[in-house]
Each structure stands twice: as C-alpha cells, then as structure tokens.
Short mmCIF file of C-alpha atoms in Angstrom, two decimals:
data_model
loop_
_atom_site.label_atom_id
_atom_site.label_comp_id
_atom_site.label_asym_id
_atom_site.label_seq_id
_atom_site.Cartn_x
_atom_site.Cartn_y
_atom_site.Cartn_z
CA MET A 278 -8.21 -22.87 -18.34
CA ALA A 279 -11.36 -24.78 -17.36
CA ARG A 280 -14.58 -23.13 -18.03
CA SER A 281 -15.66 -20.73 -15.47
CA ARG A 282 -16.37 -16.93 -14.55
CA THR A 283 -12.92 -16.27 -15.66
CA ASP A 284 -13.65 -17.05 -19.28
CA ASN A 285 -15.91 -13.49 -19.04
CA LEU A 286 -13.05 -11.89 -17.86
CA ASN A 287 -10.34 -9.63 -19.07
CA ILE A 288 -7.35 -10.23 -16.98
CA ALA A 289 -4.12 -8.24 -16.67
CA VAL A 290 -1.15 -9.22 -15.35
CA LEU A 291 1.25 -6.17 -13.88
CA LEU A 292 4.82 -6.45 -13.68
CA PRO A 293 7.47 -3.16 -12.88
CA CYS A 294 10.88 -3.91 -13.32
CA TYR A 295 14.30 -2.03 -12.99
CA ASN A 296 17.18 -4.24 -14.10
CA GLU A 297 15.77 -7.62 -13.59
CA ALA A 298 16.82 -9.19 -16.90
CA ALA A 299 17.69 -12.50 -15.28
CA THR A 300 14.46 -13.40 -13.88
CA ILE A 301 11.60 -11.26 -15.81
CA GLY A 302 11.81 -14.20 -18.61
CA ALA A 303 11.07 -16.80 -16.54
CA VAL A 304 8.63 -14.93 -14.73
CA VAL A 305 6.63 -14.04 -17.42
CA GLN A 306 6.47 -17.57 -19.34
CA GLY A 307 5.18 -18.63 -15.65
CA PHE A 308 2.67 -16.19 -15.71
CA ARG A 309 1.76 -17.09 -19.52
CA ALA A 310 1.65 -20.78 -18.51
CA THR A 311 -0.18 -19.88 -15.49
CA LEU A 312 -3.17 -17.56 -16.77
CA PRO A 313 -2.88 -18.21 -20.98
CA ASP A 314 -5.54 -15.66 -21.43
CA ALA A 315 -4.34 -13.11 -19.73
CA ALA A 316 -2.46 -10.24 -21.20
CA ILE A 317 1.46 -9.83 -19.43
CA HIS A 318 2.54 -6.03 -19.15
CA VAL A 319 6.07 -4.98 -18.20
CA TYR A 320 6.77 -1.46 -17.57
CA ASP A 321 10.78 -0.90 -17.55
CA ASN A 322 11.89 1.58 -15.00
CA ASN A 323 14.84 2.60 -16.68
CA SER A 324 16.67 -0.51 -16.56
CA THR A 325 19.95 -0.92 -18.08
CA ASP A 326 21.01 -4.64 -18.18
CA GLY A 327 18.34 -5.92 -20.97
CA THR A 328 15.53 -6.33 -19.03
CA ALA A 329 13.26 -4.77 -21.82
CA LEU A 330 14.38 -7.32 -24.14
CA GLN A 331 13.70 -10.22 -21.85
CA ALA A 332 10.31 -9.49 -21.41
CA MET A 333 9.69 -8.56 -24.85
CA LEU A 334 11.19 -12.14 -26.12
CA ALA A 335 9.58 -13.77 -23.17
CA GLY A 336 6.00 -12.04 -24.95
CA ALA A 337 5.35 -9.51 -22.88
CA HIS A 338 3.61 -6.25 -23.98
CA VAL A 339 6.71 -3.57 -22.78
CA VAL A 340 6.21 -0.10 -21.90
CA ARG A 341 9.15 2.17 -20.39
CA GLU A 342 8.31 4.65 -17.88
CA ARG A 343 10.90 7.06 -17.08
CA ARG A 344 10.49 8.47 -13.57
CA GLN A 345 11.96 6.86 -11.28
CA GLY A 346 9.89 4.64 -8.73
CA LYS A 347 7.98 2.16 -8.08
CA GLY A 348 4.97 4.21 -6.95
CA HIS A 349 5.36 6.15 -10.26
CA VAL A 350 5.43 2.97 -12.53
CA VAL A 351 2.33 1.54 -10.73
CA ARG A 352 0.50 4.81 -11.40
CA ARG A 353 1.10 5.15 -15.36
CA MET A 354 -0.18 0.99 -15.19
CA PHE A 355 -3.37 1.95 -13.47
CA ALA A 356 -4.01 4.47 -15.64
CA ASP A 357 -3.07 3.17 -19.09
CA ILE A 358 -4.79 -0.19 -18.85
CA ASP A 359 -8.50 -1.45 -18.85
CA ALA A 360 -9.19 -4.99 -17.16
CA ASP A 361 -11.49 -6.69 -15.05
CA ILE A 362 -8.92 -8.22 -12.73
CA TYR A 363 -5.46 -6.76 -12.08
CA ILE A 364 -2.74 -9.23 -10.64
CA ILE A 365 0.41 -7.30 -9.59
CA ALA A 366 3.88 -8.55 -9.03
CA ASP A 367 7.54 -8.16 -9.03
CA GLY A 368 9.80 -9.11 -11.80
CA ASP A 369 12.44 -10.67 -9.67
CA GLY A 370 10.70 -14.32 -9.50
CA THR A 371 10.31 -13.81 -5.42
CA TYR A 372 6.70 -14.70 -6.11
CA ALA A 373 5.38 -17.82 -7.77
CA PRO A 374 3.16 -17.21 -10.94
CA GLU A 375 1.48 -20.49 -10.18
CA ASP A 376 -0.29 -18.64 -6.93
CA ALA A 377 -1.95 -16.12 -9.46
CA GLU A 378 -4.45 -18.88 -9.66
CA GLU A 379 -5.02 -18.59 -6.05
CA LEU A 380 -5.40 -14.65 -5.85
CA VAL A 381 -8.03 -14.62 -8.85
CA ARG A 382 -10.03 -17.70 -7.02
CA THR A 383 -10.11 -15.75 -3.73
CA LEU A 384 -10.67 -12.36 -5.21
CA LEU A 385 -13.94 -13.92 -7.09
CA THR A 386 -15.04 -15.99 -4.10
CA GLU A 387 -14.51 -13.39 -1.45
CA ARG A 388 -16.27 -10.59 -3.65
CA ALA A 389 -12.80 -8.82 -2.83
CA ASP A 390 -11.60 -5.39 -4.19
CA MET A 391 -7.98 -6.38 -3.42
CA VAL A 392 -6.63 -9.64 -2.28
CA VAL A 393 -2.62 -9.64 -0.50
CA GLY A 394 -0.57 -12.53 -0.94
CA THR A 395 1.06 -12.37 2.20
CA ARG A 396 4.83 -13.90 2.16
CA ARG A 397 5.02 -16.93 4.26
CA GLY A 398 8.96 -16.68 6.11
CA VAL A 399 9.48 -13.29 4.49
CA HIS A 400 11.08 -12.24 8.30
CA ALA A 401 13.53 -15.30 7.52
CA ASP A 402 14.30 -14.42 3.35
CA ALA A 403 14.19 -10.69 3.94
CA GLY A 404 17.57 -10.44 2.49
CA ARG A 405 18.91 -8.48 5.55
CA GLN A 406 18.36 -8.40 8.93
CA GLY A 407 17.27 -4.69 8.76
CA HIS A 408 14.54 -5.60 6.23
CA ALA A 409 13.20 -8.56 8.62
CA ILE A 410 12.90 -5.86 11.72
CA GLY A 411 11.52 -3.15 9.46
CA ASN A 412 9.04 -5.37 8.21
CA ARG A 413 7.81 -6.33 11.72
CA LEU A 414 7.87 -2.76 12.93
CA PHE A 415 6.48 -0.92 9.88
CA ASN A 416 3.44 -3.70 10.09
CA LEU A 417 3.00 -3.20 13.78
CA LEU A 418 3.00 0.56 13.47
CA TYR A 419 0.40 0.07 10.53
CA ARG A 420 -1.98 -2.17 12.68
CA MET A 421 -1.99 0.60 15.61
CA ILE A 422 -2.68 3.12 13.07
CA PHE A 423 -4.73 2.70 10.50
CA GLY A 424 -6.82 -0.91 11.72
CA PRO A 425 -5.81 -4.66 11.97
CA ASP A 426 -6.88 -5.14 7.91
CA PHE A 427 -3.54 -6.14 7.33
CA THR A 428 -0.30 -8.48 8.11
CA ASP A 429 1.73 -7.93 5.30
CA ILE A 430 1.43 -4.23 4.11
CA PHE A 431 4.74 -4.60 1.77
CA SER A 432 4.07 -7.58 -0.31
CA GLY A 433 3.99 -6.48 -4.20
CA TYR A 434 1.88 -9.94 -5.11
CA ARG A 435 -1.47 -8.40 -5.18
CA ALA A 436 -4.61 -9.00 -7.45
CA PHE A 437 -7.41 -6.29 -7.71
CA SER A 438 -10.63 -5.38 -9.08
CA ARG A 439 -11.15 -2.81 -11.66
CA ARG A 440 -13.11 -0.78 -8.94
CA PHE A 441 -10.06 -0.52 -6.80
CA VAL A 442 -7.82 0.55 -9.81
CA LYS A 443 -9.79 2.91 -10.64
CA SER A 444 -10.44 4.42 -7.50
CA PHE A 445 -7.23 4.53 -6.26
CA PRO A 446 -5.25 7.92 -6.03
CA ALA A 447 -2.00 6.81 -6.31
CA VAL A 448 0.45 9.70 -5.20
CA SER A 449 3.79 8.17 -3.88
CA GLY A 450 6.83 7.58 -6.16
CA GLY A 451 8.65 4.78 -4.44
CA PHE A 452 8.15 1.55 -2.68
CA GLU A 453 5.89 3.17 -0.23
CA ILE A 454 3.17 2.66 -3.21
CA GLU A 455 2.11 -0.72 -1.25
CA THR A 456 1.29 1.15 2.45
CA GLU A 457 -0.79 3.61 0.15
CA MET A 458 -2.72 0.74 -1.07
CA SER A 459 -3.48 -0.80 1.79
CA VAL A 460 -4.42 2.74 3.34
CA HIS A 461 -6.71 3.24 0.55
CA ALA A 462 -8.82 -0.25 1.38
CA SER A 463 -8.87 0.34 5.13
CA ARG A 464 -9.80 4.19 4.83
CA LEU A 465 -13.05 3.22 2.00
CA LYS A 466 -13.63 0.04 4.28
CA LEU A 467 -13.29 -2.00 0.71
CA PRO A 468 -13.95 -5.66 1.08
CA VAL A 469 -10.26 -7.36 1.12
CA SER A 470 -8.61 -10.75 1.61
CA GLU A 471 -4.92 -12.26 2.73
CA LEU A 472 -3.54 -15.50 1.23
CA GLU A 473 -0.51 -16.42 2.58
CA LEU A 474 1.98 -17.52 -0.11
CA ASP A 475 5.59 -18.74 -0.57
CA TYR A 476 8.04 -16.64 -0.51
CA GLY A 477 10.94 -17.24 -2.57
CA ARG A 478 14.71 -16.02 -2.65
CA ARG A 479 16.62 -14.00 -5.40
CA PRO A 480 18.24 -16.15 -7.89
CA GLU A 481 21.94 -15.98 -8.12
CA GLY A 482 23.00 -12.56 -10.09
CA SER A 483 19.66 -10.74 -9.09
CA HIS A 484 19.59 -7.95 -6.29
CA SER A 485 17.07 -6.17 -4.22
CA LYS A 486 16.92 -2.32 -4.99
CA LEU A 487 15.16 -1.83 -1.35
CA SER A 488 17.62 0.52 1.10
CA THR A 489 16.76 -0.01 4.60
CA PHE A 490 17.13 3.13 5.77
CA ARG A 491 16.71 5.49 2.82
CA ASP A 492 13.26 3.61 1.87
CA GLY A 493 12.38 2.88 5.55
CA ALA A 494 12.40 6.49 5.83
CA LYS A 495 10.29 7.23 2.90
CA ILE A 496 8.00 4.90 3.98
CA LEU A 497 7.59 6.66 8.02
CA TRP A 498 7.10 9.69 5.89
CA MET A 499 4.50 8.21 4.27
CA PHE A 500 2.86 6.79 7.07
CA ALA A 501 2.94 10.44 8.58
CA MET A 502 1.43 11.91 5.41
CA LEU A 503 -1.24 9.10 5.32
CA MET A 504 -2.20 9.29 9.11
CA LYS A 505 -2.74 13.57 8.45
CA GLU A 506 -4.45 13.01 5.25
CA THR A 507 -6.74 9.94 6.72
CA ARG A 508 -6.88 10.76 10.41
CA PRO A 509 -6.35 14.02 10.75
CA PHE A 510 -7.97 14.58 14.37
CA ALA A 511 -5.98 11.93 15.72
CA PHE A 512 -2.66 13.42 13.84
CA PHE A 513 -3.04 17.10 15.08
CA SER A 514 -4.24 16.18 18.75
CA ALA A 515 -0.82 14.03 19.16
CA ILE A 516 1.10 17.30 18.36
CA SER A 517 -1.42 19.49 20.33
CA ALA A 518 -0.49 17.39 23.55
CA THR A 519 3.20 17.42 22.63
CA PHE A 520 2.97 21.24 22.76
CA MET A 521 0.79 21.15 25.94
CA LEU A 522 2.90 19.49 28.06
CA ALA A 523 5.41 21.32 27.23
CA SER A 524 3.45 24.61 27.90
CA LEU A 525 2.61 22.87 31.50
CA GLY A 526 6.31 22.27 32.01
CA PHE A 527 7.47 25.75 31.37
CA MET A 528 3.98 27.16 33.53
CA ALA A 529 4.26 24.70 36.45
CA PRO A 530 7.30 26.49 38.61
CA VAL A 531 5.73 29.76 37.19
CA LEU A 532 2.70 29.34 38.86
CA ALA A 533 3.99 27.94 41.97
CA GLU A 534 6.11 30.82 42.48
CA TYR A 535 3.22 33.15 41.70
CA PHE A 536 0.80 31.24 43.96
CA GLU A 537 3.58 31.72 47.31
CA THR A 538 4.95 34.90 46.19
CA GLY A 539 2.05 37.01 44.13
CA LEU A 540 5.07 37.55 41.69
CA VAL A 541 6.15 36.44 38.02
CA SER A 542 9.92 37.00 38.31
CA ARG A 543 10.40 34.47 34.97
CA MET A 544 8.53 36.71 32.18
CA PRO A 545 9.85 35.19 29.30
CA THR A 546 9.07 31.17 30.46
CA TRP A 547 5.36 32.47 31.16
CA VAL A 548 5.25 34.26 27.67
CA LEU A 549 6.91 31.15 26.11
CA SER A 550 4.61 28.95 27.90
CA THR A 551 1.34 30.90 27.48
CA ALA A 552 2.23 31.15 23.35
CA LEU A 553 3.16 26.86 23.27
CA MET A 554 -0.69 26.61 24.74
CA MET A 555 -2.22 28.82 22.43
CA ILE A 556 -0.58 26.56 19.71
CA SER A 557 -1.80 23.20 21.36
CA PHE A 558 -5.59 24.81 21.26
CA MET A 559 -4.87 25.90 17.23
CA LEU A 560 -3.63 22.58 16.61
CA PHE A 561 -6.50 20.50 18.21
CA THR A 562 -9.00 23.31 16.16
CA ALA A 563 -7.22 22.34 13.03
CA GLY A 564 -7.46 18.68 13.54
CA VAL A 565 -11.41 19.62 14.57
CA ILE A 566 -12.00 20.95 10.94
CA LEU A 567 -9.78 18.95 9.00
CA ASP A 568 -11.23 15.74 10.14
CA SER A 569 -14.41 17.09 8.53
CA VAL A 570 -12.37 17.75 5.49
CA ALA A 571 -11.21 14.08 5.46
CA ARG A 572 -14.61 12.21 5.98
CA ALA A 573 -15.76 14.82 2.95
CA ARG A 574 -12.91 13.39 1.17
CA ALA A 575 -13.40 9.81 1.81
CA GLU A 576 -17.45 9.82 0.90
CA GLN A 577 -16.66 11.42 -2.57
CA LEU A 578 -13.99 8.59 -2.94
CA ARG A 579 -16.11 6.10 -2.00
CA ILE A 580 -18.93 7.29 -4.15
CA HIS A 581 -16.63 7.53 -7.16
CA TYR A 582 -15.92 3.76 -5.82
CA MET A 583 -19.52 2.82 -5.98
CA GLY A 584 -20.16 4.62 -9.22
CA LEU A 585 -17.85 2.06 -10.79
CA GLU A 586 -19.94 -0.71 -12.47
CA ARG A 587 -18.66 -4.52 -11.85
CA PRO A 588 -18.20 -6.78 -14.90
CA SER A 589 -21.39 -8.98 -15.28
CA ALA A 590 -19.25 -12.19 -14.53
CA LEU A 591 -18.71 -10.98 -11.04
CA LYS A 592 -22.32 -9.91 -10.14
CA ALA A 593 -22.82 -14.35 -10.49
CA PRO A 594 -24.07 -16.18 -7.26
CA LEU A 595 -20.82 -17.18 -5.47
CA GLY A 596 -21.68 -20.87 -6.11
CA ASP A 597 -20.64 -20.23 -10.07
CA ALA A 598 -17.12 -19.60 -9.21
CA GLY A 599 -16.30 -22.69 -10.36
CA PRO A 600 -12.47 -23.78 -10.45
CA VAL A 601 -9.85 -20.83 -11.61
CA SER A 602 -7.83 -23.98 -12.99
CA ARG A 603 -4.62 -26.27 -12.17
CA THR A 604 -4.92 -25.68 -8.42
CA ARG A 605 -1.99 -26.95 -6.41
CA PRO A 606 -2.92 -29.45 -3.76
CA GLY A 607 -3.59 -28.04 -0.62
CA LYS A 608 -3.60 -24.07 -1.37
CA ALA A 609 -7.05 -24.18 -1.58
CA ASP A 610 -7.60 -24.21 2.34
CA ALA A 611 -5.51 -20.99 1.98
CA ALA A 612 -7.80 -19.12 0.39
#
C-alpha cells in the first residue's frame, strides 16, 4: 500500500458467514489483495457446507459462533476484535472487496464513525420482488421515524471507527442488526457518510438466507422496539392518540343522548369510553417520563463514546490523509 495514515492503523475485515463455501474463498482473497495489511476474520455461523475450511484455506482467521443469526455474529465480532478501523461485508460475493479502499478513505477524509456502502441498483438485484419492495418501504419508514441520515439501512458493506464499534450496544439477533447500527448512529448524532457502490449478483450455487416475510416481520418489530427505546414520547403518544380516538368514538353518542334527555341509558359504553380515556392519559404520561429516561441513556452513551480515544493517526489534518492505494478511476468522486 502507498504510504499514508493507514500505515499506522490496524484494519480488521469482518465477514459473517452461513453456508457460503461457494464464494467465501474468493471474497477473502479479494480483501487480502485490496488490503494486504488488514486482518481478515471469518465468523462461521454453523455452516454445513465447508465454509470454515474454504475461509481457512484462503488465509482468514476463522471463529465459530454457535448462536444462529447475523446479529449474534456481529455482536461477537465487535466484542472479540480490537482494531482502529473495521470493515464488515457479506461472504456471498455481492460486495466488491476493491471498494474497501473507498470506504476506508471516506472514513478518514470525512472523519466519520461509520461509512455505509449504499447499493447501486439494489432494487433491480434484490433477487425477489418482495425484497425490492421491502427495501423501499423500510427505508421510507426509517426516514419518517428516525430521520434522513441514511438511504440504504440494509446495506451489509460498512466501515466503522473503533469508537463506533465499542460504543454500540448490539441487542438484535438476526438481519435487523443493520437497522440497529443505523439507529445507534442517528440517536447519538455520530458523523456518518454514504458511498454509492455497485451491488453484484450471487454466483451460481449461492442462495440468499433472507426470508421476505419472516425477516421482514422481525425488522418491523425491531423498528417498533427501537422507536420505543429511542423515541418513547412519539411511540406512546401515537398509542395514546389511538385510545383517545376510540374513547371519543364510544363517548360521542352517549354524550349526545345525555344532552338531549339528561339520561345515560348505555352505562357500559360510558364506562368503557371513560376507561379508554384514562388509559390514553396514562400512556401519554408514560411517554413523557420515558422520554426523559431515554435522553439520559443517550447522554450516557454519548459520554462513553467520547471517552474512547481516537488513534493518533486519525487526528492528523485532513490534508494528510493521502491515498489509500490502488483507487479505481472515477470512484473517488463518489466519496
């Protein structure tokens, strides 16, 4: 590699894998050629097709994670590995290892804590129409709930600083881990960047493990849980408004009858509407209280993040970033 700030940085490439024997060897070799000084770690998630063997033969450090699910693998990786810069990608060959240089350069020059390699043409190459529709809907929903920081929250090709990785409290167990990463960055208002990259198709013999409906339901549930944890006022206010509308719907005819006749003939309906209104007020109060708790938790996470020291090589002036090496023509403009 050309002399640059990366000469003094420890770079780790993380590849979570489940039954990727057909592609993992070429992926590892690609990253070794692109980032020869980086340590390449493959975490095998109970593969049955020889993925671990192929990764070892290609020169990667291989660890087995028995808990099934990408979220469990990523959490283990982030806990086990110490580095200055982390690059995570899938082992299925859909992300080009050559683009890792662009991710590292952008992380350095933008002084970002996370760079997301957004997938060019992902809606055409999603494999199934359901995946493409789900990508659009979930990205739109994310921007509505958590803000406009990201345009492709499901990209599996990302670069991180050590401060991001060691302050990230990963809790999800499956493919929803990318959503959790994005919410963590938005919640703490971390410096992030996006880089549009080509997204390839899986080679013959390699199959997606993503289930349109099962994993889509898990991601939707994660959206709800993350909204409850990070934006409790909005979450509980929405539920409170639903109960209030239901209460007013039941209450209106009873009140109309009372103002006309002075009598309440439908007492059970009145009791129900009153109970719904009380629940609405309780939910609103819970939202106000939990919003203060969520702000305190975010402040604690931010303080922990700020307490993690940046490597000295990352503190150099922006003009000292220099080339990472072997940049493909035309790609630098995307950064």
